[in-house]
Short mmCIF file of C-alpha atoms in Angstrom, two decimals:
data_model
loop_
_atom_site.label_atom_id
_atom_site.label_comp_id
_atom_site.label_asym_id
_atom_site.label_seq_id
_atom_site.Cartn_x
_atom_site.Cartn_y
_atom_site.Cartn_z
CA UNK A 1 71.11 71.39 102.65
CA UNK A 2 71.41 71.44 98.88
CA UNK A 3 74.69 72.02 96.82
CA UNK A 4 74.09 75.51 95.98
CA UNK A 5 73.38 76.55 99.60
CA UNK A 6 76.73 74.69 100.44
CA UNK A 7 78.65 76.41 97.74
CA UNK A 8 77.19 79.91 98.88
CA UNK A 9 78.47 78.95 102.51
CA UNK A 10 81.96 78.16 101.13
CA UNK A 11 82.21 81.49 98.98
CA UNK A 12 81.23 83.50 102.15
CA UNK A 13 83.90 81.90 104.33
CA UNK A 14 86.66 82.38 101.60
CA UNK A 15 85.56 86.01 101.29
CA UNK A 16 85.86 86.65 105.02
CA UNK A 17 89.29 84.93 105.16
CA UNK A 18 91.04 86.55 102.23
CA UNK A 19 88.90 89.81 101.95
CA UNK A 20 88.38 89.10 98.46
CA UNK A 21 85.94 87.06 96.14
CA UNK A 22 87.99 83.83 96.40
CA UNK A 23 89.59 84.54 92.97
CA UNK A 24 93.52 84.44 92.66
CA UNK A 25 94.34 88.11 92.93
CA UNK A 26 98.10 88.34 92.81
CA UNK A 27 100.15 91.33 93.72
CA UNK A 28 103.31 92.00 91.40
CA UNK A 29 106.33 92.60 93.45
CA UNK A 30 108.94 95.13 92.64
CA UNK A 31 112.56 95.55 94.16
CA UNK A 32 113.46 98.95 95.22
CA UNK A 33 117.23 99.43 95.35
CA UNK A 34 118.69 102.50 97.18
CA UNK A 35 117.65 105.74 95.86
CA UNK A 36 117.04 109.49 96.57
CA UNK A 37 114.17 111.93 96.32
CA UNK A 38 115.42 115.45 96.28
CA UNK A 39 113.68 118.81 97.03
CA UNK A 40 114.20 121.27 94.30
CA UNK A 41 116.22 123.37 96.68
CA UNK A 42 118.58 120.59 97.47
CA UNK A 43 118.77 119.43 93.72
CA UNK A 44 120.18 122.86 93.09
CA UNK A 45 122.75 122.76 95.74
CA UNK A 46 124.12 119.30 94.39
CA UNK A 47 123.60 120.24 90.62
CA UNK A 48 123.64 123.89 90.19
CA UNK A 49 121.26 126.86 90.08
CA UNK A 50 118.10 126.26 88.22
CA UNK A 51 118.84 122.50 87.51
CA UNK A 52 116.18 120.30 86.38
CA UNK A 53 116.15 116.33 86.60
CA UNK A 54 116.53 114.72 83.22
CA UNK A 55 114.32 111.52 82.52
CA UNK A 56 116.20 108.16 82.17
CA UNK A 57 113.13 105.71 82.44
CA UNK A 58 109.68 105.73 83.42
CA UNK A 59 108.85 103.87 86.76
CA UNK A 60 105.98 101.71 87.29
CA UNK A 61 103.88 104.45 89.31
CA UNK A 62 102.53 106.96 87.06
CA UNK A 63 104.23 110.18 86.81
CA UNK A 64 107.28 108.92 88.43
CA UNK A 65 110.65 108.31 86.68
CA UNK A 66 114.31 107.28 87.39
CA UNK A 67 116.55 110.29 86.57
CA UNK A 68 119.85 110.24 84.88
CA UNK A 69 121.23 111.87 87.78
CA UNK A 70 123.09 110.20 90.45
CA UNK A 71 124.65 111.30 93.72
CA UNK A 72 126.86 109.92 96.36
CA UNK A 73 125.71 109.30 100.08
CA UNK A 74 128.10 109.29 102.89
CA UNK A 75 128.21 108.56 106.71
CA UNK A 76 130.89 108.28 109.23
CA UNK A 77 132.01 104.84 108.17
CA UNK A 78 131.74 104.86 104.28
CA UNK A 79 129.89 106.07 101.40
CA UNK A 80 127.82 104.56 98.51
CA UNK A 81 128.13 106.15 94.99
CA UNK A 82 125.79 106.41 91.99
CA UNK A 83 122.62 106.42 93.97
CA UNK A 84 119.83 106.97 91.66
CA UNK A 85 117.70 110.07 92.00
CA UNK A 86 114.04 109.59 91.14
CA UNK A 87 111.72 112.31 89.98
CA UNK A 88 109.99 114.56 89.90
CA UNK A 89 111.58 116.89 92.61
CA UNK A 90 109.57 116.58 95.93
CA UNK A 91 108.71 118.94 98.90
CA UNK A 92 111.26 117.20 101.08
CA UNK A 93 114.58 115.22 100.50
CA UNK A 94 114.48 111.53 101.49
CA UNK A 95 117.07 108.80 101.05
CA UNK A 96 115.99 105.24 101.07
CA UNK A 97 118.44 102.37 101.76
CA UNK A 98 118.35 98.93 102.81
CA UNK A 99 119.93 97.80 106.33
CA UNK A 100 122.88 96.37 104.61
CA UNK A 101 123.57 99.84 102.87
CA UNK A 102 123.22 101.57 106.40
CA UNK A 103 125.84 99.24 107.99
CA UNK A 104 128.35 100.35 105.14
CA UNK A 105 127.48 104.03 105.76
CA UNK A 106 127.87 103.46 109.68
CA UNK A 107 124.44 104.92 110.26
CA UNK A 108 121.21 103.49 111.87
CA UNK A 109 118.26 104.75 109.80
CA UNK A 110 114.67 103.82 111.20
CA UNK A 111 112.21 101.61 109.47
CA UNK A 112 109.76 104.26 108.28
CA UNK A 113 106.81 104.71 105.77
CA UNK A 114 108.08 106.76 102.86
CA UNK A 115 107.54 110.50 103.62
CA UNK A 116 107.88 110.09 107.62
CA UNK A 117 111.31 111.40 107.82
CA UNK A 118 110.90 113.38 111.27
CA UNK A 119 113.75 112.36 113.52
CA UNK A 120 115.30 109.92 111.05
CA UNK A 121 118.95 109.59 110.34
CA UNK A 122 121.29 112.16 109.30
CA UNK A 123 123.15 111.78 106.06
CA UNK A 124 125.63 113.61 103.68
CA UNK A 125 124.54 114.06 100.05
CA UNK A 126 127.31 114.74 97.54
CA UNK A 127 126.60 115.99 93.88
CA UNK A 128 128.97 117.39 91.01
CA UNK A 129 128.24 120.95 92.19
CA UNK A 130 128.21 120.64 96.01
CA UNK A 131 127.15 118.84 98.99
CA UNK A 132 124.83 119.05 101.75
CA UNK A 133 124.49 117.55 105.19
CA UNK A 134 121.03 116.63 106.22
CA UNK A 135 120.06 116.42 109.99
CA UNK A 136 117.35 113.92 109.03
CA UNK A 137 115.99 112.05 105.91
CA UNK A 138 117.80 108.82 105.63
CA UNK A 139 115.23 105.86 106.13
CA UNK A 140 114.85 101.93 105.44
CA UNK A 141 111.34 102.13 103.82
CA UNK A 142 108.56 100.09 105.21
CA UNK A 143 107.41 97.28 102.87
CA UNK A 144 104.14 98.49 101.18
CA UNK A 145 101.67 97.93 98.46
CA UNK A 146 100.38 100.71 96.04
CA UNK A 147 97.08 100.23 94.77
CA UNK A 148 94.14 102.19 93.26
CA UNK A 149 90.77 102.53 95.19
CA UNK A 150 89.29 99.65 92.70
CA UNK A 151 92.18 97.40 93.80
CA UNK A 152 91.58 98.05 97.35
CA UNK A 153 87.90 97.19 96.94
CA UNK A 154 88.96 93.99 95.26
CA UNK A 155 91.27 92.92 98.08
CA UNK A 156 89.02 94.51 100.86
CA UNK A 157 91.60 96.62 102.58
CA UNK A 158 91.77 100.13 103.65
CA UNK A 159 94.49 102.90 103.35
CA UNK A 160 96.90 102.56 106.26
CA UNK A 161 96.11 98.97 106.91
CA UNK A 162 98.75 96.31 107.65
CA UNK A 163 98.59 93.20 105.84
CA UNK A 164 100.69 90.16 105.34
CA UNK A 165 102.05 88.94 101.87
CA UNK A 166 103.19 85.58 101.00
CA UNK A 167 105.58 85.72 98.02
CA UNK A 168 105.40 82.86 95.56
CA UNK A 169 108.83 82.05 94.13
CA UNK A 170 111.94 79.82 94.14
CA UNK A 171 112.05 80.41 97.97
CA UNK A 172 108.72 81.09 99.40
CA UNK A 173 108.72 83.88 102.18
CA UNK A 174 106.23 85.83 104.09
CA UNK A 175 106.24 89.59 104.76
CA UNK A 176 104.29 90.87 107.81
CA UNK A 177 103.18 94.52 108.48
CA UNK A 178 103.13 95.38 104.89
CA UNK A 179 101.55 98.75 104.52
CA UNK A 180 98.62 99.45 102.29
CA UNK A 181 98.71 102.78 100.34
CA UNK A 182 95.66 103.61 98.21
CA UNK A 183 95.49 106.53 95.65
CA UNK A 184 93.81 107.02 92.34
CA UNK A 185 97.39 107.84 90.97
CA UNK A 186 98.77 104.47 92.02
CA UNK A 187 99.26 101.27 90.13
CA UNK A 188 99.01 97.80 91.89
CA UNK A 189 102.47 96.93 93.06
CA UNK A 190 104.34 95.71 96.23
CA UNK A 191 107.50 97.38 97.00
CA UNK A 192 110.45 95.65 99.02
CA UNK A 193 114.23 96.65 99.39
CA UNK A 194 117.09 94.74 98.24
CA UNK A 195 117.78 92.81 101.47
CA UNK A 196 114.10 91.63 101.53
CA UNK A 197 114.37 90.50 98.03
CA UNK A 198 117.67 88.75 98.40
CA UNK A 199 116.18 86.75 101.53
CA UNK A 200 113.31 85.43 99.26
CA UNK A 201 115.27 85.00 96.15
CA UNK A 202 112.74 87.67 94.55
CA UNK A 203 112.88 89.00 91.08
CA UNK A 204 110.77 91.43 89.11
CA UNK A 205 108.76 88.19 87.91
CA UNK A 206 107.71 87.21 91.40
CA UNK A 207 104.01 87.64 92.75
CA UNK A 208 102.72 87.69 96.16
CA UNK A 209 99.38 86.60 97.82
CA UNK A 210 97.78 89.05 100.19
CA UNK A 211 96.64 87.73 103.57
CA UNK A 212 94.75 89.81 106.12
CA UNK A 213 97.05 90.63 109.06
CA UNK A 214 94.77 88.90 111.61
CA UNK A 215 95.24 85.36 109.95
CA UNK A 216 99.08 85.65 110.86
CA UNK A 217 98.52 86.30 114.66
#
């Protein structure tokens, strides 16, 4: 067998194992601190009739921004102040916290994909103009990767698929059951919460390496 044939076999094996061409396709990792997405109705309850969010800074995902506005979220055991509101306003209100945050609140939110709040934890939201008790809406967000369709093709993954990601940093750590979310609106980035980041000493400069889920079994 000649050298070219051997190289072709090696490249095919690498492609099957990594779901890519064998090149070093790293994924930037972002730490998502506690935050809140508000519906327009709830925004007006908390901040006043007709209120509109004001932009503090753009986020990495196109069209998303951190607002100047913050709220307090409360549970039976305690509260968390200055929780950042992210914009623009959404159809439903959703609050995302870490497990450590939930212990301080005295609540037990489920681990969920963003947007899936049915049957999730209740929470009280407090703003400068009013407060509201939500029967559901508090979650711990499932670690996930935003990517555009061309990124998905590069990594060989599909929307809704779960993968493993190995973080390359001061304290190497692996994340399992990382959800793939694909949209033309997305920019390549993995989102984890502060507990996950602290476990791996992960900062905004940390990158991850995607591994197909079946490799970790």
